[in-house]
Short mmCIF file of C-alpha atoms and ligand atoms in Angstrom, two decimals:
data_model
loop_
_atom_site.label_atom_id
_atom_site.label_comp_id
_atom_site.label_asym_id
_atom_site.label_seq_id
_atom_site.Cartn_x
_atom_site.Cartn_y
_atom_site.Cartn_z
CA MET Z 1 13.42 -9.56 -20.58
CA SER Z 2 16.60 -8.33 -18.94
CA PHE Z 3 16.52 -5.50 -16.45
CA ASP Z 4 18.35 -2.19 -16.90
CA PRO Z 5 17.40 0.46 -14.33
CA ALA Z 6 18.62 3.28 -16.58
CA ALA Z 7 16.39 2.09 -19.44
CA LEU Z 8 13.47 1.80 -17.03
CA ARG Z 9 14.09 5.30 -15.72
CA ARG Z 10 13.86 6.60 -19.29
CA GLN Z 11 10.24 5.35 -19.37
CA PHE Z 12 9.37 7.89 -16.64
CA PRO Z 13 9.12 11.37 -18.19
CA LEU Z 14 9.37 13.20 -14.87
CA LEU Z 15 12.62 11.42 -13.99
CA ALA Z 16 14.09 11.24 -17.49
CA GLY Z 17 13.61 15.00 -17.88
CA ASP Z 18 15.69 15.81 -14.81
CA PRO Z 19 18.88 13.79 -14.25
CA GLU Z 20 19.63 15.87 -11.13
CA LEU Z 21 16.41 14.74 -9.45
CA HIS Z 22 16.95 11.92 -6.94
CA TYR Z 23 13.46 10.75 -6.15
CA LEU Z 24 13.61 8.63 -3.00
CA ASP Z 25 10.06 9.10 -1.72
CA ASN Z 26 8.51 6.14 -3.48
CA ALA Z 27 6.81 4.92 -0.32
CA ALA Z 28 4.72 8.11 -0.48
CA THR Z 29 3.97 7.88 -4.17
CA ALA Z 30 5.67 6.34 -7.22
CA GLN Z 31 6.14 8.10 -10.57
CA LEU Z 32 4.15 7.34 -13.73
CA PRO Z 33 5.67 5.51 -16.70
CA GLN Z 34 4.81 6.65 -20.23
CA ALA Z 35 2.68 3.52 -20.76
CA VAL Z 36 0.33 4.63 -17.99
CA LEU Z 37 0.23 8.26 -19.14
CA ASP Z 38 -0.62 7.00 -22.64
CA ALA Z 39 -3.40 4.75 -21.33
CA LEU Z 40 -4.92 7.62 -19.34
CA VAL Z 41 -4.84 10.03 -22.28
CA ALA Z 42 -6.18 7.40 -24.69
CA HIS Z 43 -9.09 6.58 -22.41
CA GLU Z 44 -10.02 10.20 -21.76
CA THR Z 45 -9.57 11.13 -25.43
CA HIS Z 46 -11.41 8.26 -27.09
CA ALA Z 47 -13.40 6.29 -24.53
CA ARG Z 48 -14.71 8.64 -21.85
CA ALA Z 49 -18.25 7.89 -20.69
CA ASN Z 50 -19.91 6.84 -17.48
CA VAL Z 51 -19.99 3.11 -16.75
CA GLN Z 52 -22.72 0.56 -16.05
CA ARG Z 53 -25.43 3.00 -17.18
CA GLY Z 54 -25.55 3.92 -20.87
CA SER Z 55 -26.41 1.51 -23.69
CA TYR Z 56 -24.74 3.42 -26.55
CA PRO Z 57 -21.42 2.10 -27.84
CA LEU Z 58 -19.21 4.70 -26.13
CA ALA Z 59 -20.72 3.91 -22.71
CA GLU Z 60 -20.55 0.16 -23.35
CA GLY Z 61 -16.87 0.56 -24.30
CA ALA Z 62 -16.14 2.48 -21.09
CA THR Z 63 -17.89 -0.22 -19.04
CA GLU Z 64 -15.86 -2.91 -20.77
CA ALA Z 65 -12.60 -1.02 -20.13
CA TYR Z 66 -13.54 -0.60 -16.46
CA GLU Z 67 -14.37 -4.30 -16.08
CA ARG Z 68 -11.17 -5.28 -17.94
CA ALA Z 69 -9.31 -3.21 -15.33
CA ARG Z 70 -10.82 -5.46 -12.66
CA GLU Z 71 -9.39 -8.45 -14.51
CA SER Z 72 -5.91 -6.82 -14.55
CA VAL Z 73 -6.12 -6.39 -10.79
CA ARG Z 74 -7.15 -10.03 -10.48
CA ARG Z 75 -4.08 -11.07 -12.46
CA PHE Z 76 -1.79 -8.83 -10.41
CA LEU Z 77 -3.12 -10.28 -7.16
CA ASN Z 78 -3.54 -13.78 -8.58
CA ALA Z 79 -7.02 -13.67 -7.09
CA GLY Z 80 -9.49 -16.42 -7.94
CA ARG Z 81 -12.12 -14.14 -9.47
CA ALA Z 82 -12.35 -10.60 -10.88
CA ASP Z 83 -15.61 -10.02 -9.00
CA GLU Z 84 -13.65 -10.15 -5.76
CA VAL Z 85 -12.07 -6.80 -6.70
CA VAL Z 86 -13.71 -3.61 -5.39
CA PHE Z 87 -12.38 -0.31 -6.72
CA THR Z 88 -11.99 2.40 -4.08
CA SER Z 89 -10.15 5.70 -4.01
CA GLY Z 90 -7.09 4.18 -2.30
CA THR Z 91 -5.84 2.03 0.55
CA THR Z 92 -7.33 4.32 3.18
CA ALA Z 93 -10.79 4.13 1.61
CA ALA Z 94 -10.44 0.36 1.12
CA ILE Z 95 -9.62 -0.26 4.79
CA ASN Z 96 -12.41 2.07 5.94
CA VAL Z 97 -14.96 0.35 3.69
CA PHE Z 98 -13.88 -3.02 5.05
CA ALA Z 99 -13.96 -1.74 8.65
CA HIS Z 100 -17.54 -0.51 8.20
CA ALA Z 101 -18.79 -3.58 6.32
CA PHE Z 102 -17.06 -6.21 8.44
CA GLY Z 103 -17.59 -4.17 11.60
CA ALA Z 104 -21.36 -4.04 11.07
CA ARG Z 105 -21.73 -7.56 12.40
CA LEU Z 106 -19.33 -7.34 15.33
CA ALA Z 107 -20.67 -7.40 18.85
CA ALA Z 108 -19.37 -5.87 22.06
CA GLY Z 109 -16.47 -7.92 23.31
CA ASP Z 110 -15.42 -9.19 19.87
CA GLU Z 111 -11.71 -8.57 19.38
CA ILE Z 112 -9.62 -7.15 16.58
CA VAL Z 113 -5.86 -7.58 16.52
CA ILE Z 114 -3.76 -4.82 14.98
CA THR Z 115 -0.10 -3.93 15.46
CA ARG Z 116 2.05 -1.08 16.60
CA ALA Z 117 3.65 -0.96 13.13
CA GLU Z 118 0.47 0.12 11.35
CA HIS Z 119 0.04 3.24 9.27
CA HIS Z 120 -2.72 5.39 10.79
CA SER Z 121 -4.95 4.16 7.93
CA ASN Z 122 -4.93 0.70 9.47
CA PHE Z 123 -5.03 1.93 13.04
CA VAL Z 124 -7.58 4.71 13.45
CA PRO Z 125 -10.46 2.96 11.56
CA TRP Z 126 -10.26 0.19 14.17
CA GLN Z 127 -10.25 2.67 17.04
CA LEU Z 128 -13.40 4.21 15.55
CA LEU Z 129 -14.93 0.76 15.20
CA ARG Z 130 -14.12 0.11 18.86
CA GLU Z 131 -16.20 3.20 19.68
CA ARG Z 132 -19.05 2.25 17.32
CA ARG Z 133 -19.39 -1.44 18.18
CA GLY Z 134 -17.71 -1.86 21.55
CA ALA Z 135 -15.17 -4.21 20.01
CA ALA Z 136 -11.88 -4.62 21.84
CA LEU Z 137 -8.53 -3.86 20.22
CA ARG Z 138 -5.40 -5.83 20.91
CA VAL Z 139 -2.17 -4.33 19.63
CA LEU Z 140 0.82 -6.55 18.83
CA PRO Z 141 4.03 -4.81 20.00
CA LEU Z 142 7.33 -4.52 18.19
CA ALA Z 143 10.16 -6.93 18.98
CA GLY Z 144 13.68 -5.77 19.80
CA ASP Z 145 14.68 -5.67 16.13
CA GLY Z 146 11.79 -3.32 15.30
CA ARG Z 147 9.73 -5.97 13.49
CA ILE Z 148 6.20 -6.85 14.58
CA ASP Z 149 6.57 -9.31 17.46
CA LEU Z 150 4.75 -12.31 15.99
CA ALA Z 151 5.88 -14.43 18.93
CA ARG Z 152 3.08 -12.64 20.81
CA LEU Z 153 0.40 -13.78 18.32
CA ALA Z 154 -0.70 -16.77 20.38
CA GLU Z 155 -1.36 -14.55 23.37
CA ALA Z 156 -3.07 -11.73 21.37
CA VAL Z 157 -5.32 -13.90 19.22
CA THR Z 158 -7.95 -15.25 21.60
CA ALA Z 159 -11.17 -17.16 20.96
CA ARG Z 160 -12.95 -13.74 20.78
CA CYS Z 161 -10.76 -12.56 17.90
CA ARG Z 162 -12.73 -11.87 14.70
CA LEU Z 163 -10.10 -10.13 12.62
CA ILE Z 164 -6.37 -9.52 12.36
CA ALA Z 165 -5.72 -6.28 10.44
CA ILE Z 166 -2.03 -6.08 9.69
CA THR Z 167 0.39 -4.47 7.32
CA HIS Z 168 2.24 -6.53 4.71
CA ALA Z 169 5.22 -4.20 5.18
CA SER Z 170 5.90 -1.20 7.39
CA ASN Z 171 6.01 2.11 5.55
CA VAL Z 172 8.73 3.22 8.01
CA THR Z 173 11.03 0.28 8.72
CA GLY Z 174 10.34 -1.61 5.49
CA ALA Z 175 10.00 -4.84 7.54
CA LEU Z 176 7.85 -7.46 5.82
CA THR Z 177 5.34 -9.40 7.89
CA ASP Z 178 5.35 -13.20 7.94
CA LEU Z 179 1.72 -13.50 6.82
CA ALA Z 180 1.77 -17.31 6.98
CA ALA Z 181 2.18 -17.10 10.76
CA VAL Z 182 -0.62 -14.50 10.95
CA VAL Z 183 -3.00 -16.58 8.82
CA SER Z 184 -2.40 -19.71 10.83
CA ALA Z 185 -3.04 -17.88 14.13
CA ALA Z 186 -6.27 -16.45 12.68
CA ARG Z 187 -7.46 -19.80 11.31
CA ALA Z 188 -6.92 -21.47 14.67
CA VAL Z 189 -9.73 -19.32 16.13
CA GLY Z 190 -11.85 -18.80 12.98
CA ALA Z 191 -10.78 -15.13 12.57
CA ARG Z 192 -10.26 -13.28 9.28
CA VAL Z 193 -7.12 -11.54 8.02
CA LEU Z 194 -7.11 -8.13 6.29
CA VAL Z 195 -3.75 -7.02 4.90
CA ASP Z 196 -2.65 -3.43 4.28
CA GLY Z 197 -0.64 -3.91 1.10
CA ALA Z 198 -0.03 -0.22 0.36
CA GLN Z 199 3.75 -0.67 0.43
CA ALA Z 200 4.19 -4.28 -0.67
CA ALA Z 201 2.24 -3.89 -3.92
CA GLN Z 202 4.88 -1.53 -5.38
CA HIS Z 203 7.49 -4.28 -5.29
CA GLY Z 204 5.95 -6.86 -7.57
CA PRO Z 205 2.86 -8.90 -8.36
CA LEU Z 206 1.23 -10.69 -5.43
CA ASP Z 207 -0.50 -13.99 -4.82
CA VAL Z 208 -3.38 -13.58 -2.40
CA GLN Z 209 -4.35 -17.23 -2.82
CA ARG Z 210 -0.93 -18.43 -1.76
CA LEU Z 211 -0.83 -15.88 1.08
CA GLY Z 212 -4.13 -17.34 2.26
CA VAL Z 213 -5.48 -14.01 3.54
CA ASP Z 214 -9.12 -12.89 3.34
CA ALA Z 215 -8.79 -9.27 2.25
CA TYR Z 216 -6.04 -7.13 0.76
CA ALA Z 217 -5.92 -3.35 0.23
CA PHE Z 218 -3.58 -1.26 -1.94
CA SER Z 219 -3.33 2.11 -3.73
CA GLY Z 220 -2.84 2.84 -7.42
CA HIS Z 221 -0.50 5.78 -6.93
CA LYS Z 222 2.11 3.70 -5.12
CA CYS Z 223 2.13 1.13 -7.95
CA PHE Z 224 3.06 3.44 -10.83
CA GLY Z 225 -0.62 4.20 -11.40
CA PRO Z 226 -2.84 7.27 -10.97
CA ASN Z 227 -4.07 8.92 -7.80
CA GLY Z 228 -7.66 8.51 -6.71
CA VAL Z 229 -7.93 4.77 -7.27
CA GLY Z 230 -7.23 1.81 -5.04
CA VAL Z 231 -8.32 -1.74 -4.50
CA LEU Z 232 -10.12 -3.69 -1.83
CA TRP Z 233 -9.84 -7.37 -2.68
CA VAL Z 234 -11.99 -9.67 -0.56
CA ARG Z 235 -12.35 -13.44 -0.87
CA ARG Z 236 -15.70 -14.01 -2.65
CA GLU Z 237 -17.48 -15.95 0.08
CA LEU Z 238 -16.71 -13.20 2.61
CA LEU Z 239 -17.40 -10.29 0.21
CA GLU Z 240 -20.84 -11.72 -0.66
CA SER Z 241 -21.76 -11.78 3.02
CA LEU Z 242 -20.85 -8.14 3.73
CA PRO Z 243 -23.43 -5.31 3.83
CA PRO Z 244 -23.03 -2.14 1.75
CA VAL Z 245 -21.29 0.89 3.25
CA PHE Z 246 -21.88 3.82 0.93
CA ALA Z 247 -25.29 4.15 -0.70
CA GLY Z 248 -26.23 5.72 -4.02
CA GLY Z 249 -26.34 5.00 -7.72
CA GLY Z 250 -24.96 1.77 -9.10
CA MET Z 251 -25.10 -0.25 -5.88
CA VAL Z 252 -28.81 -1.00 -5.77
CA GLY Z 253 -31.18 -3.60 -7.22
CA ARG Z 254 -34.62 -2.03 -6.85
CA VAL Z 255 -35.47 1.14 -4.95
CA SER Z 256 -39.01 1.91 -3.80
CA LEU Z 257 -40.51 4.13 -1.16
CA GLU Z 258 -40.63 1.21 1.21
CA GLU Z 259 -37.34 -0.56 0.66
CA THR Z 260 -34.20 -0.99 -1.37
CA THR Z 261 -32.48 -4.14 -2.54
CA PHE Z 262 -28.79 -4.16 -3.26
CA ALA Z 263 -26.67 -5.21 -6.19
CA ASP Z 264 -24.28 -8.12 -5.89
CA ALA Z 265 -20.67 -7.46 -5.00
CA PRO Z 266 -18.52 -5.79 -6.20
CA ALA Z 267 -21.11 -3.21 -7.45
CA ARG Z 268 -22.68 -3.20 -3.96
CA PHE Z 269 -19.52 -1.51 -2.67
CA GLU Z 270 -19.06 0.97 -5.54
CA ALA Z 271 -21.75 3.60 -4.99
CA GLY Z 272 -21.71 6.52 -7.40
CA THR Z 273 -19.52 7.08 -10.44
CA PRO Z 274 -16.28 5.21 -9.79
CA PRO Z 275 -12.77 6.44 -10.71
CA ILE Z 276 -13.03 5.16 -14.29
CA ALA Z 277 -9.99 6.54 -16.11
CA GLN Z 278 -8.02 5.98 -12.92
CA ALA Z 279 -8.99 2.29 -12.89
CA VAL Z 280 -7.98 2.03 -16.55
CA GLY Z 281 -4.68 3.74 -15.72
CA LEU Z 282 -4.14 1.43 -12.76
CA ALA Z 283 -4.74 -1.56 -15.02
CA ALA Z 284 -2.09 -0.23 -17.42
CA ALA Z 285 0.32 0.15 -14.49
CA LEU Z 286 -0.33 -3.37 -13.23
CA GLU Z 287 -0.04 -4.89 -16.72
CA TRP Z 288 3.24 -2.97 -17.10
CA MET Z 289 4.41 -4.35 -13.76
CA LEU Z 290 3.36 -7.88 -14.77
CA SER Z 291 5.64 -7.62 -17.81
CA LEU Z 292 8.79 -6.89 -15.75
CA PRO Z 293 11.50 -9.32 -14.51
CA TRP Z 294 10.80 -9.16 -10.75
CA ALA Z 295 13.54 -11.49 -9.54
CA GLU Z 296 16.14 -9.13 -11.03
CA ILE Z 297 14.31 -6.01 -9.83
CA ARG Z 298 14.06 -7.34 -6.29
CA ALA Z 299 17.78 -8.16 -6.30
CA HIS Z 300 18.51 -4.62 -7.53
CA GLU Z 301 16.28 -3.01 -4.89
CA GLU Z 302 17.79 -5.20 -2.19
CA ARG Z 303 21.32 -4.23 -3.25
CA LEU Z 304 20.41 -0.54 -3.00
CA ALA Z 305 18.90 -1.02 0.46
CA ARG Z 306 21.96 -3.02 1.60
CA ARG Z 307 24.30 -0.31 0.35
CA LEU Z 308 22.41 2.47 2.11
CA LEU Z 309 22.05 0.48 5.34
CA ALA Z 310 25.80 -0.24 5.36
CA ALA Z 311 26.66 3.41 4.72
CA LEU Z 312 24.33 4.60 7.49
CA ALA Z 313 25.59 1.93 9.91
CA GLY Z 314 29.09 3.37 9.42
CA MET Z 315 27.98 6.87 10.54
CA ASP Z 316 28.14 7.23 14.32
CA ASP Z 317 25.54 10.04 14.38
CA VAL Z 318 22.85 8.00 12.60
CA ALA Z 319 20.13 5.90 14.29
CA ILE Z 320 18.25 3.53 11.96
CA LEU Z 321 14.66 2.65 12.85
CA GLY Z 322 14.06 -1.08 12.65
CA PRO Z 323 15.99 -3.94 11.07
CA ARG Z 324 19.47 -3.24 9.77
CA GLU Z 325 19.57 -6.20 7.42
CA THR Z 326 17.82 -6.76 4.09
CA ARG Z 327 16.22 -10.12 4.93
CA GLU Z 328 12.39 -9.93 4.66
CA ARG Z 329 12.23 -6.21 4.06
CA LEU Z 330 11.33 -3.72 1.38
CA PRO Z 331 13.87 -1.09 0.25
CA ILE Z 332 12.57 1.47 2.75
CA VAL Z 333 15.04 2.88 5.30
CA ALA Z 334 14.10 5.36 8.05
CA PHE Z 335 16.69 7.01 10.26
CA ASN Z 336 17.61 10.08 12.28
CA LEU Z 337 20.72 12.21 12.22
CA ARG Z 338 21.60 13.12 15.81
CA GLY Z 339 20.69 16.68 16.74
CA ILE Z 340 19.03 17.49 13.40
CA HIS Z 341 15.28 17.71 12.97
CA SER Z 342 13.87 15.51 10.21
CA HIS Z 343 12.19 18.46 8.49
CA ASP Z 344 15.38 20.52 8.45
CA LEU Z 345 17.25 17.56 7.03
CA THR Z 346 14.73 16.85 4.28
CA GLN Z 347 14.67 20.54 3.36
CA VAL Z 348 18.46 20.72 2.93
CA LEU Z 349 18.46 17.42 1.03
CA GLY Z 350 15.56 18.63 -1.10
CA ASP Z 351 17.40 21.80 -2.04
CA GLY Z 352 20.07 19.50 -3.46
CA GLY Z 353 17.53 17.52 -5.51
CA VAL Z 354 17.31 14.59 -3.08
CA CYS Z 355 13.64 13.90 -2.29
CA LEU Z 356 13.15 12.18 1.07
CA ARG Z 357 10.21 12.31 3.43
CA GLY Z 358 10.57 13.67 6.97
CA GLY Z 359 8.04 13.42 9.78
CA HIS Z 360 6.07 10.63 11.44
CA HIS Z 361 4.96 9.09 8.14
CA CYS Z 362 1.43 8.58 9.55
CA ALA Z 363 2.88 6.05 12.00
CA GLN Z 364 3.01 7.79 15.37
CA PRO Z 365 2.55 4.66 17.52
CA LEU Z 366 5.52 3.08 15.72
CA HIS Z 367 7.71 6.14 16.20
CA ALA Z 368 6.74 6.28 19.89
CA ALA Z 369 7.95 2.68 20.24
CA PHE Z 370 11.38 3.84 19.01
CA GLY Z 371 11.24 6.78 21.45
CA VAL Z 372 11.22 9.40 18.68
CA GLU Z 373 8.64 11.75 17.20
CA ALA Z 374 9.82 11.59 13.62
CA SER Z 375 12.40 10.28 11.17
CA VAL Z 376 13.60 10.75 7.62
CA ARG Z 377 12.82 8.01 5.15
CA ALA Z 378 14.49 6.94 1.93
CA SER Z 379 12.39 4.56 -0.15
CA PHE Z 380 13.63 3.01 -3.39
CA ALA Z 381 11.70 1.92 -6.46
CA LEU Z 382 12.84 0.00 -9.50
CA TYR Z 383 14.16 3.11 -11.30
CA ASN Z 384 16.54 4.18 -8.51
CA ASP Z 385 20.24 3.55 -8.80
CA ASP Z 386 23.62 4.10 -7.12
CA ALA Z 387 23.67 7.74 -8.24
CA ASP Z 388 20.66 8.35 -5.98
CA ILE Z 389 22.51 6.87 -2.98
CA ASP Z 390 25.67 8.86 -3.82
CA ALA Z 391 23.57 12.05 -3.84
CA LEU Z 392 21.90 11.13 -0.56
CA ILE Z 393 25.21 10.43 1.19
CA ALA Z 394 26.71 13.68 -0.15
CA GLY Z 395 23.54 15.48 0.98
CA LEU Z 396 23.90 14.13 4.52
CA ALA Z 397 27.48 15.46 4.68
CA ALA Z 398 26.29 18.86 3.44
CA ALA Z 399 23.44 18.88 5.97
CA ARG Z 400 25.87 18.22 8.83
CA ARG Z 401 27.90 21.24 7.72
CA THR Z 402 24.86 23.50 7.28
CA LEU Z 403 22.70 22.47 10.20
CA ARG Z 404 25.18 21.90 13.05
N1 LIG O 501 -0.89 1.99 4.61
C1 LIG O 501 0.42 2.15 4.41
C2 LIG O 501 1.36 1.10 4.94
C3 LIG O 501 0.89 3.24 3.69
O1 LIG O 501 2.20 3.40 3.49
C4 LIG O 501 -0.04 4.18 3.17
C5 LIG O 501 0.42 5.40 2.38
N2 LIG O 501 1.34 6.19 3.01
C6 LIG O 501 -1.39 3.97 3.40
C7 LIG O 501 -1.78 2.86 4.12
C8 LIG O 501 -2.44 4.91 2.90
O2 LIG O 501 -2.46 4.91 1.50
P1 LIG O 501 -3.32 6.02 0.72
O3 LIG O 501 -2.86 7.34 1.25
O4 LIG O 501 -2.94 5.80 -0.69
O5 LIG O 501 -4.74 5.75 1.01
#
């Protein structure tokens, strides 16, 4: 299949209906293709029922659709088994569930390594765990180029380290993490690796077996799927050993006045009615992604990022946060325009149809490392094109005139 961004864009009703809309906030959420909208409507119209409970055909069909969705996630992640996939409400929920389950067996003095580049979702749960369990946190700093300083791994990962919780890619700088180096540092001391894949998952199917990590979290809404669904993938041998976090229907074996036994994973981690149509919609999004030519799409996204980085580098009032080159990065570019507040800038750009995010992007420790409070962020997805960059560059010129 050959790749034509304009044809792809036509599959997205929200974008196709408004040629003047330049949606460059894909790191916050991606748009929905027609295939996913159709899958959602079809499920809710013809197959809606609760799962894992009823024994009439409609309920059995809903359960089958929900379990098929698990298999689509397995394929997308190239995981070994579908029963390693836990559905959650998103990356944040996935990381919190893992922090509670994995954290339950930590002792005072055990160490967790995180990094300064983390989204608050992969930062604050570990601070809370530090308070609950007395675990110690070690935070890898950024290197001079704004990437996570993996040269400091050997020093940060001690014999007391139990877990490295690290992002696959920064939602601000776009820098990708060399997970092979992280995994080998963890293995050397018998620690586990949890990866925040919220950003990376939007840019093509993954291979958790090749990555060699133990757990991986991502959100449906950033992968052309619905809100309210996400994934916590955990290697089977580890998942089986973890205690439940939320309690309620669907996660138990037998409940009596005296005691309760728990279901096997993944049901053990899915208390209550799960996001059923959302999981079906996510599966449609991931199957849609699996059908696309990713080598061409990555080249396209990289070309867009290179063009924007070059344009910004030529503006003497622009400061880019993080790497200026496209090697090992996602098409996410954060920057500041001297003397202009990020919110003012995104408002003026927004009035012109250019959608960018301004603020700290839930990454205050990272912004502090760059000596700023906030930035504006342009993030490209597969349907973006040169017209979006033209509009952004024109918008920056207009903002200089209006705001200075
Ligand atoms: N981690 C990263 C790197 C992110 O970019 C985001 C979303 N901004 C999250 C975690 C949280 O994702 P969600 O809000 O979907 O739970």
